[in-house]
JSON list of C-alpha atoms in Angstrom, two decimals:
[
{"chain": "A", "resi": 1, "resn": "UNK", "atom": "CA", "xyz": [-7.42, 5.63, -18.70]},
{"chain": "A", "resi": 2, "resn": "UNK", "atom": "CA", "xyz": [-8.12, 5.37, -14.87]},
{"chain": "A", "resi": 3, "resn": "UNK", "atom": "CA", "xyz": [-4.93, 6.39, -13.50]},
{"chain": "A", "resi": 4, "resn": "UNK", "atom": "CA", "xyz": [-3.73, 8.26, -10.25]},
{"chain": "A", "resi": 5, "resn": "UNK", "atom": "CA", "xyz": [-1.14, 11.00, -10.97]},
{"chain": "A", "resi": 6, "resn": "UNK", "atom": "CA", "xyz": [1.56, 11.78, -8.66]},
{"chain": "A", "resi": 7, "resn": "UNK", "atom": "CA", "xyz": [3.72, 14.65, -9.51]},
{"chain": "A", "resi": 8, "resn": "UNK", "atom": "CA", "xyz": [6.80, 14.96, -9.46]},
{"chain": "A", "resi": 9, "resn": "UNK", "atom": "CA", "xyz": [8.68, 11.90, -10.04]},
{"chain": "A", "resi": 10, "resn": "UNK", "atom": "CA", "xyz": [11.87, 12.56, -7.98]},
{"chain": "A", "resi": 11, "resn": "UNK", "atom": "CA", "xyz": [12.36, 15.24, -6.22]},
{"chain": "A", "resi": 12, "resn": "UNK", "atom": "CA", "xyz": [15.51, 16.76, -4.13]},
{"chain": "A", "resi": 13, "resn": "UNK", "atom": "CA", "xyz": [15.62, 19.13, -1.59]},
{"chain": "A", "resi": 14, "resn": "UNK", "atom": "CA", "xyz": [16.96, 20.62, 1.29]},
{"chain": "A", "resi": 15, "resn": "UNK", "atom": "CA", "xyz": [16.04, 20.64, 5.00]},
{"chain": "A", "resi": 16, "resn": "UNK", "atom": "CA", "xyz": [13.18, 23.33, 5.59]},
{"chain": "A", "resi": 17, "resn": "UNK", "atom": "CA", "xyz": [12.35, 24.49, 2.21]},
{"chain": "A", "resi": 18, "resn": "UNK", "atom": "CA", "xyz": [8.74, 23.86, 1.53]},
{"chain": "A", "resi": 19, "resn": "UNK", "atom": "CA", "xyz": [7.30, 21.32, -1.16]},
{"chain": "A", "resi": 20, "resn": "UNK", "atom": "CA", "xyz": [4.04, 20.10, -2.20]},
{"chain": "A", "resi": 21, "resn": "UNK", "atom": "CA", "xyz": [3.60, 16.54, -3.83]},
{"chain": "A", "resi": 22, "resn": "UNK", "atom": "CA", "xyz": [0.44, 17.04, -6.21]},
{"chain": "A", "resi": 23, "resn": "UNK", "atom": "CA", "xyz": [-1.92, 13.77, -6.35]},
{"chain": "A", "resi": 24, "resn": "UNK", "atom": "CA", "xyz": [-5.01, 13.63, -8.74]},
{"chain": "A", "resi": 25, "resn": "UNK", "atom": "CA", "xyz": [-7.12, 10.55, -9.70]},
{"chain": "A", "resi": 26, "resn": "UNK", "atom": "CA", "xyz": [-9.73, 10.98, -12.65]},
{"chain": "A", "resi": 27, "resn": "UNK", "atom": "CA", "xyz": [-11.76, 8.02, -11.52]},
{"chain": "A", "resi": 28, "resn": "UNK", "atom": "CA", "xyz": [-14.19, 10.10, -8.78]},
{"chain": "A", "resi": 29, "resn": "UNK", "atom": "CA", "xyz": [-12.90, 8.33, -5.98]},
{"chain": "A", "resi": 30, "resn": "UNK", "atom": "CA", "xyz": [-14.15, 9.34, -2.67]},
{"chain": "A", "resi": 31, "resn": "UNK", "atom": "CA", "xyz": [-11.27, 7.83, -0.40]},
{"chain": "A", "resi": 32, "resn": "UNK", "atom": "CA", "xyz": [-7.83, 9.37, -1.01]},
{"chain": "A", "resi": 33, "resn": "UNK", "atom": "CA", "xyz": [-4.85, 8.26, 1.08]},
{"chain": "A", "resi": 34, "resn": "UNK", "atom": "CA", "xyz": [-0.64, 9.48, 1.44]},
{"chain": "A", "resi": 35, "resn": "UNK", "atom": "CA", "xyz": [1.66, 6.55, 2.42]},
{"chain": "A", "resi": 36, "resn": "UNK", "atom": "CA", "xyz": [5.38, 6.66, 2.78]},
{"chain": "A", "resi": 37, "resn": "UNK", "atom": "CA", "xyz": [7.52, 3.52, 2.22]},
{"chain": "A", "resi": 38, "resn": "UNK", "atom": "CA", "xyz": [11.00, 2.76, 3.62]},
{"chain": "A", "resi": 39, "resn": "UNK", "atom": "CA", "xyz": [12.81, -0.19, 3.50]},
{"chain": "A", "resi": 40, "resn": "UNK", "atom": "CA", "xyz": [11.79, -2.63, 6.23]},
{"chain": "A", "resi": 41, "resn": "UNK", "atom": "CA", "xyz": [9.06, -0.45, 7.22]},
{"chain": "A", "resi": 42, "resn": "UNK", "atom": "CA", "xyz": [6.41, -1.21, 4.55]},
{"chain": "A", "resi": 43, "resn": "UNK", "atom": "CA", "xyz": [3.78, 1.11, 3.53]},
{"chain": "A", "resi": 44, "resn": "UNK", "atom": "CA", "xyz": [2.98, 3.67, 6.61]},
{"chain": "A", "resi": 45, "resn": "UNK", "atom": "CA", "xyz": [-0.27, 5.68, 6.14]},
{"chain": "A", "resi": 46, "resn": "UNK", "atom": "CA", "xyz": [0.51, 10.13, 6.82]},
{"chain": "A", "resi": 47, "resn": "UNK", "atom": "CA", "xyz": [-2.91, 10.53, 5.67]},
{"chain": "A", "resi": 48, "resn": "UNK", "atom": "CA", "xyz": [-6.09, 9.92, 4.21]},
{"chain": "A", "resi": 49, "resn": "UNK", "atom": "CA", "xyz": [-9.27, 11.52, 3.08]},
{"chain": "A", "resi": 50, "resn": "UNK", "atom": "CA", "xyz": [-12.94, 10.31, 3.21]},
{"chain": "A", "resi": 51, "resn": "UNK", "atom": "CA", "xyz": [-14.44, 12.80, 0.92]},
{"chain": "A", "resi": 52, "resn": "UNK", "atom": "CA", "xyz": [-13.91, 16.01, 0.43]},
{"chain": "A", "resi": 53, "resn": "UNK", "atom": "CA", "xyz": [-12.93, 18.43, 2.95]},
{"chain": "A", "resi": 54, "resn": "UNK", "atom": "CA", "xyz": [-12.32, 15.30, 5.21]},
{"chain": "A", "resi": 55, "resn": "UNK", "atom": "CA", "xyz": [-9.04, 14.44, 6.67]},
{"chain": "A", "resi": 56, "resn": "UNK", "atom": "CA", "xyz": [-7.74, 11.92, 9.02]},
{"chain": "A", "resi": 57, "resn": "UNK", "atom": "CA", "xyz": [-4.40, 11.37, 10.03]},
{"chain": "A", "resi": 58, "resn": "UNK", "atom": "CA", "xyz": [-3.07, 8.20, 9.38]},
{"chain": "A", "resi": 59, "resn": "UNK", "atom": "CA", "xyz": [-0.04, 6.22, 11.82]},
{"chain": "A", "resi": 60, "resn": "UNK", "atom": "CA", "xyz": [2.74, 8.72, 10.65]},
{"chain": "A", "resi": 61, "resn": "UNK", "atom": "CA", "xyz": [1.19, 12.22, 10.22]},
{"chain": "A", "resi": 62, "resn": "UNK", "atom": "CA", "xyz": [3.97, 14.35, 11.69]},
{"chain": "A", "resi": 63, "resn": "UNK", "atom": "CA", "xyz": [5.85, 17.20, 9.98]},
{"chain": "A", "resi": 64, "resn": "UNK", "atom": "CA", "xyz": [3.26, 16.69, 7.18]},
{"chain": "A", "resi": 65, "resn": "UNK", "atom": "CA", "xyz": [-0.32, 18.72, 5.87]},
{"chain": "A", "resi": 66, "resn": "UNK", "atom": "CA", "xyz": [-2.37, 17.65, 3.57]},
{"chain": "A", "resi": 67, "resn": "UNK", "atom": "CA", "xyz": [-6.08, 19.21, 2.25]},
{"chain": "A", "resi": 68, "resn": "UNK", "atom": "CA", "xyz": [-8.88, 17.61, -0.02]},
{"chain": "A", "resi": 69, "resn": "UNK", "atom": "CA", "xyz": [-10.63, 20.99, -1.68]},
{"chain": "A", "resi": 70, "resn": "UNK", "atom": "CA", "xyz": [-11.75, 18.66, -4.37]},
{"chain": "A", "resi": 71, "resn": "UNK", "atom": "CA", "xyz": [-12.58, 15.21, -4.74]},
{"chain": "A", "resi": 72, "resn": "UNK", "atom": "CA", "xyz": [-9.80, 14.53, -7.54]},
{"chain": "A", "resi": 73, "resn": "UNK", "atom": "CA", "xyz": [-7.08, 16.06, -5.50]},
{"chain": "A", "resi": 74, "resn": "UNK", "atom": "CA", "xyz": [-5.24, 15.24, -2.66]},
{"chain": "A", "resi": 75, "resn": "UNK", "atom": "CA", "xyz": [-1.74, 17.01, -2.34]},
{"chain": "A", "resi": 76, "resn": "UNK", "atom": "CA", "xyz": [0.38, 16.36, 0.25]},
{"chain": "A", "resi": 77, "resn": "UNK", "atom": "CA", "xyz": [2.20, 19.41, 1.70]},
{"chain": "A", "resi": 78, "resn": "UNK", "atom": "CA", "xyz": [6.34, 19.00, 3.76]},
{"chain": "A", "resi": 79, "resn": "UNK", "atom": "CA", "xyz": [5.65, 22.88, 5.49]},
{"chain": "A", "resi": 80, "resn": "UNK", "atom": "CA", "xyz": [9.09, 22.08, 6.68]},
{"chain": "A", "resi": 81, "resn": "UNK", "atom": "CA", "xyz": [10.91, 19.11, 5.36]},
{"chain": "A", "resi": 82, "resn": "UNK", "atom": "CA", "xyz": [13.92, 17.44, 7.49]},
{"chain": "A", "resi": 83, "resn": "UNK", "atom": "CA", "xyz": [15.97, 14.46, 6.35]},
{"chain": "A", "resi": 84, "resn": "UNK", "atom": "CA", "xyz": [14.04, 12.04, 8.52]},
{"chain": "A", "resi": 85, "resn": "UNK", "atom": "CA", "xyz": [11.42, 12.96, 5.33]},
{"chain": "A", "resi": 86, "resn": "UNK", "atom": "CA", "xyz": [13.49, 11.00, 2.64]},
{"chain": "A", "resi": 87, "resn": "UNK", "atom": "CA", "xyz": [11.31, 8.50, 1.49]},
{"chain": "A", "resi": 88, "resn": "UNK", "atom": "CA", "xyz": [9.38, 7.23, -1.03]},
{"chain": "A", "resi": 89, "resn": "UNK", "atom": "CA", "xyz": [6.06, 8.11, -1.02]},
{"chain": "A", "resi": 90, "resn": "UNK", "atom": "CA", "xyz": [2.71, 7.18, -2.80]},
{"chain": "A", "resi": 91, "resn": "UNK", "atom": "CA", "xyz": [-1.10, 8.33, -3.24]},
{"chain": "A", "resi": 92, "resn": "UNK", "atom": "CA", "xyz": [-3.65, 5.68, -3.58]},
{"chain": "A", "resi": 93, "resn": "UNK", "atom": "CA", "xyz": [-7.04, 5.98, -3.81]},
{"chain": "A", "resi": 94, "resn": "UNK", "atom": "CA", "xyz": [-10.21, 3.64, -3.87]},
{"chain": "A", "resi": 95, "resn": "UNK", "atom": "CA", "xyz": [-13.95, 4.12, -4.32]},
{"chain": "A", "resi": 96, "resn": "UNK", "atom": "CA", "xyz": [-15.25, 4.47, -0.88]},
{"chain": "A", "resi": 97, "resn": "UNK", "atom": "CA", "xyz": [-12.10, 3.07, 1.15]},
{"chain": "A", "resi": 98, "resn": "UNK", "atom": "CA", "xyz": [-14.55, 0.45, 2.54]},
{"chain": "A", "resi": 99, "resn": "UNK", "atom": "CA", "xyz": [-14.08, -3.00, 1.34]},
{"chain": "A", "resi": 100, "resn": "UNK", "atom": "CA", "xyz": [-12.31, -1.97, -1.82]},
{"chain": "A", "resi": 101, "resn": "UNK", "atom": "CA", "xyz": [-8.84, -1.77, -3.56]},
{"chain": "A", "resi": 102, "resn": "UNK", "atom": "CA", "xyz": [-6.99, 1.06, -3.95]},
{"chain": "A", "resi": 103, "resn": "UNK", "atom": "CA", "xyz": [-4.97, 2.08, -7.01]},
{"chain": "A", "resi": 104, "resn": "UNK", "atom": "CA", "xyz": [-1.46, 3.52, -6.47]},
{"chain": "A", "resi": 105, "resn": "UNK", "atom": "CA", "xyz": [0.14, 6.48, -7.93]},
{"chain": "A", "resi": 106, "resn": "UNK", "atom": "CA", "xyz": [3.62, 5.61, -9.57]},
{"chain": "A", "resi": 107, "resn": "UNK", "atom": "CA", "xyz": [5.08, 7.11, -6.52]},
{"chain": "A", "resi": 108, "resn": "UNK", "atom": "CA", "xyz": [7.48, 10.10, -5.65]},
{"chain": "A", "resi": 109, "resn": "UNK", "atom": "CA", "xyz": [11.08, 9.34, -4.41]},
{"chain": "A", "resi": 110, "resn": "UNK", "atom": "CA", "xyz": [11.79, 12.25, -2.18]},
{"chain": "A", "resi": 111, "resn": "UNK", "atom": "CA", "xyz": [15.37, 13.22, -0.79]},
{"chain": "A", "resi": 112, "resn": "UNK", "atom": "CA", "xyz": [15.66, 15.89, 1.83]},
{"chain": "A", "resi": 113, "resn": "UNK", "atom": "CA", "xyz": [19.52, 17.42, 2.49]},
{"chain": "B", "resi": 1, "resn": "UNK", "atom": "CA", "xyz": [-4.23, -0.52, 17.42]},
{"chain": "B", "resi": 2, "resn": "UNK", "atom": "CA", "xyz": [-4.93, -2.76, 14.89]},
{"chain": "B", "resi": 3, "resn": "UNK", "atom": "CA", "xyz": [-1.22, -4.24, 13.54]},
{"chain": "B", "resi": 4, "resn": "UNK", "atom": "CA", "xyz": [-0.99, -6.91, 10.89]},
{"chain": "B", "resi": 5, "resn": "UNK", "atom": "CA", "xyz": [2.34, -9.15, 10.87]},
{"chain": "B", "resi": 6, "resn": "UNK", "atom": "CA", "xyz": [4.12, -10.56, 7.90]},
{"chain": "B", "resi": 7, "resn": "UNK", "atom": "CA", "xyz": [6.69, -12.74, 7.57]},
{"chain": "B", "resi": 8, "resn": "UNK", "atom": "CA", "xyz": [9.00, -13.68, 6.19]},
{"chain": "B", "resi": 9, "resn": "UNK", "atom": "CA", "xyz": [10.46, -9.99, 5.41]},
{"chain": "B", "resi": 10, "resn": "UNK", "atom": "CA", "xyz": [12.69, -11.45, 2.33]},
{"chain": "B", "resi": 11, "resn": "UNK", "atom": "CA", "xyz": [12.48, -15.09, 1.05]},
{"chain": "B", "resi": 12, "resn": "UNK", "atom": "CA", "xyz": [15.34, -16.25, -1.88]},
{"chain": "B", "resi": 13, "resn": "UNK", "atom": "CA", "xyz": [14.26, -19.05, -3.58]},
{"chain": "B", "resi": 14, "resn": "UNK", "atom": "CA", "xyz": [15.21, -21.41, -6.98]},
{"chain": "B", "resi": 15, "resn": "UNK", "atom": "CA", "xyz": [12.99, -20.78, -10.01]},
{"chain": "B", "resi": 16, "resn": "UNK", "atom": "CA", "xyz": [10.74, -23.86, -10.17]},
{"chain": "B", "resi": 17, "resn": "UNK", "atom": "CA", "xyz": [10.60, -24.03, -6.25]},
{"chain": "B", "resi": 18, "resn": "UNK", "atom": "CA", "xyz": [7.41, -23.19, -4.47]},
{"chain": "B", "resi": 19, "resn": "UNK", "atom": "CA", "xyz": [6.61, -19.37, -1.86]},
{"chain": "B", "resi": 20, "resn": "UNK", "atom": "CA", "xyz": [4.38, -18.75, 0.79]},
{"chain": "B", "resi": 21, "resn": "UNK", "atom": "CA", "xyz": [4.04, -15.39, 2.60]},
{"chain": "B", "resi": 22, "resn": "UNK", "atom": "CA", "xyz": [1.78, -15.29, 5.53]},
{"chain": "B", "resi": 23, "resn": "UNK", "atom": "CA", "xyz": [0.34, -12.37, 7.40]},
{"chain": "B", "resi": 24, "resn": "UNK", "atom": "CA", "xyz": [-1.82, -12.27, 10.89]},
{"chain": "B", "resi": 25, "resn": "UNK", "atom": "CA", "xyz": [-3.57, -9.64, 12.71]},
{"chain": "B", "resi": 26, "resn": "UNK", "atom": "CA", "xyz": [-4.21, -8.55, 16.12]},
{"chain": "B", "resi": 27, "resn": "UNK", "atom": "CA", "xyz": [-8.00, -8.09, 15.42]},
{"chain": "B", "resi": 28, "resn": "UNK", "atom": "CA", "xyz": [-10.40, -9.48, 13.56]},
{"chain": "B", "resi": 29, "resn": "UNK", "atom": "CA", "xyz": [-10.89, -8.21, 9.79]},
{"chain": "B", "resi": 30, "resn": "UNK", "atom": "CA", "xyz": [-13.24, -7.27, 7.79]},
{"chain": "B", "resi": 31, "resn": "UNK", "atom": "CA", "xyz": [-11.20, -8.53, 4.69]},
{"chain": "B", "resi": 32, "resn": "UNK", "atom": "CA", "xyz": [-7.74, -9.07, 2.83]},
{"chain": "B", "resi": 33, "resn": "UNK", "atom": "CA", "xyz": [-6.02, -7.77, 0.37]},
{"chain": "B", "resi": 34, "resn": "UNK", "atom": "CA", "xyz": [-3.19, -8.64, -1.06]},
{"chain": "B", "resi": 35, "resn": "UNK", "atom": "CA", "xyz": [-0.54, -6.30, -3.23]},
{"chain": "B", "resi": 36, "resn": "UNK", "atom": "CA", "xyz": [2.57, -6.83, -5.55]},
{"chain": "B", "resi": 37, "resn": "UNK", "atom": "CA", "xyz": [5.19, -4.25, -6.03]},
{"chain": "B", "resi": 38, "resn": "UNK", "atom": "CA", "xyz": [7.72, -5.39, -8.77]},
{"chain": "B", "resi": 39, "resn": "UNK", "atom": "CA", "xyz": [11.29, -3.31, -8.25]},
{"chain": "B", "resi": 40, "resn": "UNK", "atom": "CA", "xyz": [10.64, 0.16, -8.92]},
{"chain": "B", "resi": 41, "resn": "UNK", "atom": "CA", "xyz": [7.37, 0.02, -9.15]},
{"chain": "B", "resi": 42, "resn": "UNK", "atom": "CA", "xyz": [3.92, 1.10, -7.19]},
{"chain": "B", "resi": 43, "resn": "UNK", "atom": "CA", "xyz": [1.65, -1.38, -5.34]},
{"chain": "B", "resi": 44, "resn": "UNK", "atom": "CA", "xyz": [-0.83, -3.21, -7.65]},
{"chain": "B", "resi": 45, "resn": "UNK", "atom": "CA", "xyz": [-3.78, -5.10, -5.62]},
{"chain": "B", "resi": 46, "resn": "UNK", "atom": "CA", "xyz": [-3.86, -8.57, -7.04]},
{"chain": "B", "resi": 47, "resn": "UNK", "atom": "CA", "xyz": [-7.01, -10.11, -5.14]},
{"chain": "B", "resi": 48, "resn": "UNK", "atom": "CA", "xyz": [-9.56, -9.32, -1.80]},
{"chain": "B", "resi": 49, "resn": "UNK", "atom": "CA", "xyz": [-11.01, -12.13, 0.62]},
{"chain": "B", "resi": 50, "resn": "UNK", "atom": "CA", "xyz": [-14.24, -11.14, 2.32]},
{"chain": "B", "resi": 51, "resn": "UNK", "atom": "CA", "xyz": [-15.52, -15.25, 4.00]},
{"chain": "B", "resi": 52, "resn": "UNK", "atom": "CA", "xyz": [-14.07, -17.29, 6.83]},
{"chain": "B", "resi": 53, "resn": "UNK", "atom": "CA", "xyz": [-11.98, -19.87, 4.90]},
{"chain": "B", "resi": 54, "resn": "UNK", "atom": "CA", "xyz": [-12.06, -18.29, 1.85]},
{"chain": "B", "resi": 55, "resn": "UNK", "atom": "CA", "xyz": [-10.18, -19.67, -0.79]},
{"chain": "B", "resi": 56, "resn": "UNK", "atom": "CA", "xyz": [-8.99, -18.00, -4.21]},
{"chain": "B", "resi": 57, "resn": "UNK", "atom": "CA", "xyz": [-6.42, -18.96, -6.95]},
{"chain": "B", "resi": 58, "resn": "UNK", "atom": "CA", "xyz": [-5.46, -16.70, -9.82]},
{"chain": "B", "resi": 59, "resn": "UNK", "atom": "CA", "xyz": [-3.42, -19.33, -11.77]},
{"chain": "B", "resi": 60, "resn": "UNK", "atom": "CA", "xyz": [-0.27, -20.30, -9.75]},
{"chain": "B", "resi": 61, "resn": "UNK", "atom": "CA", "xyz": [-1.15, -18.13, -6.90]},
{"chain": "B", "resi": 62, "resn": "UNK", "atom": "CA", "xyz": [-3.23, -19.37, -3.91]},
{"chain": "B", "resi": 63, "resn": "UNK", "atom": "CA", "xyz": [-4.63, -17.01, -1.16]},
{"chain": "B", "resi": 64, "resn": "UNK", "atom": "CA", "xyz": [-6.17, -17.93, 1.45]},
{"chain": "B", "resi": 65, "resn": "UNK", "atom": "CA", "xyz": [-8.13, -16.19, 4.43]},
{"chain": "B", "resi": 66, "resn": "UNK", "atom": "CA", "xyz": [-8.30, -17.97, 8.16]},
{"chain": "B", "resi": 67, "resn": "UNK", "atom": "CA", "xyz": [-11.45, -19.36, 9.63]},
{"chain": "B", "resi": 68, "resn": "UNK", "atom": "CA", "xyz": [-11.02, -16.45, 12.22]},
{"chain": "B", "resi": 69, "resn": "UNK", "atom": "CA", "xyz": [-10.00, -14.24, 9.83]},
{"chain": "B", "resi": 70, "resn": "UNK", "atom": "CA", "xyz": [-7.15, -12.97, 11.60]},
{"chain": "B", "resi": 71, "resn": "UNK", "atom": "CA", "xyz": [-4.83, -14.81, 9.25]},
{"chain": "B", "resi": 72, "resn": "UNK", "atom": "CA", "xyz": [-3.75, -15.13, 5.58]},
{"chain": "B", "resi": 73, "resn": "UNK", "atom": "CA", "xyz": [-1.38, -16.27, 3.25]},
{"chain": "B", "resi": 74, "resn": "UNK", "atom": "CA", "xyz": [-0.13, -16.23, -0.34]},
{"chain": "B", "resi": 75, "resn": "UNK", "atom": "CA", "xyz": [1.32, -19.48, -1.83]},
{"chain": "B", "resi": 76, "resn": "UNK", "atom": "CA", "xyz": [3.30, -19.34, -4.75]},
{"chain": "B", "resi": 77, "resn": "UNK", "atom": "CA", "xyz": [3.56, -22.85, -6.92]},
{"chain": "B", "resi": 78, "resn": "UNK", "atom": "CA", "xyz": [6.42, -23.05, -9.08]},
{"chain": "B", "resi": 79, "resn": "UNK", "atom": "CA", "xyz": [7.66, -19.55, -9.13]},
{"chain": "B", "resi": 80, "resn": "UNK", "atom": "CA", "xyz": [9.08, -17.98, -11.83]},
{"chain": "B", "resi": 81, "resn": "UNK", "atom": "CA", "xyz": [11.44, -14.86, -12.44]},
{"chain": "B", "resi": 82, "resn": "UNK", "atom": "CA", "xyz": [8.36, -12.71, -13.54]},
{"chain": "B", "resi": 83, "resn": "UNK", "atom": "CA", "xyz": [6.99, -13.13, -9.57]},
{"chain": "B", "resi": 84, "resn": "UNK", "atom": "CA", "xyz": [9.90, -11.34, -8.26]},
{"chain": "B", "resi": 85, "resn": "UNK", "atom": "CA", "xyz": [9.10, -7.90, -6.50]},
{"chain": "B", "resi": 86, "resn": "UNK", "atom": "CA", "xyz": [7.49, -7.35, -2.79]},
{"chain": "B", "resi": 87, "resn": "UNK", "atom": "CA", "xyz": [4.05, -8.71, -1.97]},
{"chain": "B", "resi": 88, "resn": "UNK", "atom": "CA", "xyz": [1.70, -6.86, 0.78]},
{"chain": "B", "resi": 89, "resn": "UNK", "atom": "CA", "xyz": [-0.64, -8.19, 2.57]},
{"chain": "B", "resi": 90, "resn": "UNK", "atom": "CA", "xyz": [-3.54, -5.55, 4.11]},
{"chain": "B", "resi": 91, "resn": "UNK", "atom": "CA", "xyz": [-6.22, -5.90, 5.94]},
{"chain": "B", "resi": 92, "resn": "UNK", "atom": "CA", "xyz": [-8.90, -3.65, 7.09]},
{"chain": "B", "resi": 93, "resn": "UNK", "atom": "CA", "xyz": [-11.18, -4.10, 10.35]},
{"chain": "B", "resi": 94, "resn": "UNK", "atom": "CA", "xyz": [-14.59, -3.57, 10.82]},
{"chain": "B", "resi": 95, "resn": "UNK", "atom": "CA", "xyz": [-14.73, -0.80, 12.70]},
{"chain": "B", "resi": 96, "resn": "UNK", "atom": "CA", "xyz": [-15.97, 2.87, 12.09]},
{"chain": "B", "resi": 97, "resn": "UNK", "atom": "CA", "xyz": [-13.04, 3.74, 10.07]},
{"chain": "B", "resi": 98, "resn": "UNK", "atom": "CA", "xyz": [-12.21, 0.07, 8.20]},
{"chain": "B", "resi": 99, "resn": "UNK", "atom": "CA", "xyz": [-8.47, 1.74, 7.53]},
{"chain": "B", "resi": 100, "resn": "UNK", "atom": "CA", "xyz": [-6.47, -0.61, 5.46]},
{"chain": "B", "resi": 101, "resn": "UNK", "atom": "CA", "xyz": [-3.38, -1.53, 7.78]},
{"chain": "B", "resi": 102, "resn": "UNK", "atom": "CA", "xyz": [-0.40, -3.02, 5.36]},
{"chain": "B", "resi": 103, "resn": "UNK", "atom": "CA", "xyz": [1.80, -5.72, 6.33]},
{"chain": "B", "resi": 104, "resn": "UNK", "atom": "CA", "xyz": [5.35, -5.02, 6.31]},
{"chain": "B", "resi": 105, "resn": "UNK", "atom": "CA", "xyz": [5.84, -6.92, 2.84]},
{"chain": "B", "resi": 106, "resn": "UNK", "atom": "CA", "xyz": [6.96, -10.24, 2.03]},
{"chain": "B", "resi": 107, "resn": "UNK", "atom": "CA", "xyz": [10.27, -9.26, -0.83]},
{"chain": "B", "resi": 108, "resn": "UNK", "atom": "CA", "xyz": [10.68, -12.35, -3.50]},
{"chain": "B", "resi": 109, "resn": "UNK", "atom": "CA", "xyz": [13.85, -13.06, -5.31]},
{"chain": "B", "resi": 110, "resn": "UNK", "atom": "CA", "xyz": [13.92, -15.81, -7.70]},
{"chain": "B", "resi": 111, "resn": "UNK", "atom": "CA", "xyz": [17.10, -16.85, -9.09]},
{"chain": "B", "resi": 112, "resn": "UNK", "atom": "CA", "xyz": [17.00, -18.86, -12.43]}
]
């Protein structure tokens, strides 16, 4: 099934302890992309990827890292997470990001104390 | 930069009565898309416009692109409580990069 894979679910933490958010799509996607979403905000692109090894950052990229070693992975790396980080956050990706529609990850609610 | 508007931000409505979201940009796009979240879920795309004037209807929903295309909306007839959730428009420009820019999200309660 073509599917994007966010891992994990929920996750709680607290202020400056590092986390990784694991994304992986199975459908050889080129364009890989990080939003967050808060309420009243809508989706706000961190980051996104072209291919591999290609990074962009996206509206809201501070306090986050993300890399794109392979073309089925795109984690998304807090080095340092602060409260202002709680959010919910999702990985789409899309064939070529031109012209086409993305498929969304299931999404990971994130809470930093 | 590029920044596309929607409103309304929430819209309550009577099952049976009719929703429209609309969305407008400060440049002109490439194309459309438009995306429904349903309460806890993720973003699903429901449907792309590419032409000037473009018209598409996926049973009780209408969408429809602006002869500039700076401008769209999403007509609902007759909702229904299964529409409920949060609909996105986003729309992607023509330049170099053609980032999709979302729309702030249009949330739908229906109330049978």
């Amino acid at each position: 099934e073509a599917q994007v894979t966010q891992n994990p679910r929920y996750l709680i933490t607290v202020t400056g302890k590092k986390l990784t958010v694991t994304c992986s799509q199975n459908m050889n996607h080129e364009y890989m992309s990080w939003y967050r979403q808060d309420p009243g905000l809508g989706l706000r692109q961190i980051y996104y990827s072209m291919n591999v090894e290609v990074t962009d950052k996206g509206d809201v990229p501070e306090g986050y890292k993300v890399s794109r070693k392979e073309k089925r992975n795109f984690p998304l790396i807090l080095e340092s997470p602060s409260p202002n980080q709680t959010s919910l956050y999702f990985c789409a990706s899309s064939s070529t990001g031109r012209n086409e529609k993305l498929f969304f990850g299931s999404g990971t609610q994130l809470s930093v104390l | 930069g590029q920044q596309v508007m929607q409103i309304p931000q929430y819209q309550h409505v009577q099952e049976g009565e009719d929703f429209t979201t609309y969305c407008n940009s400060s440049t002109t796009l490439s194309n459309i898309q438009w995306y429904k979240q349903r309460p806890g879920g993720h973003p699903v795309f429901l449907i792309q416009l590419v032409k000037s004037g473009e018209v598409k209807k996926q049973k009780r929903l209408t969408f429809q692109f602006g002869e500039a295309k700076k401008n769209s909306s999403l007509h609902i007839t007759a909702t229904q409580t299964t529409d409920v959730g949060t609909y996105f428009c986003a729309g992607q420009d023509g330049g170099s990069q053609g980032n999709l820019i979302f729309g702030k999200g249009t949330k739908l309660s229906v109330k049978p």
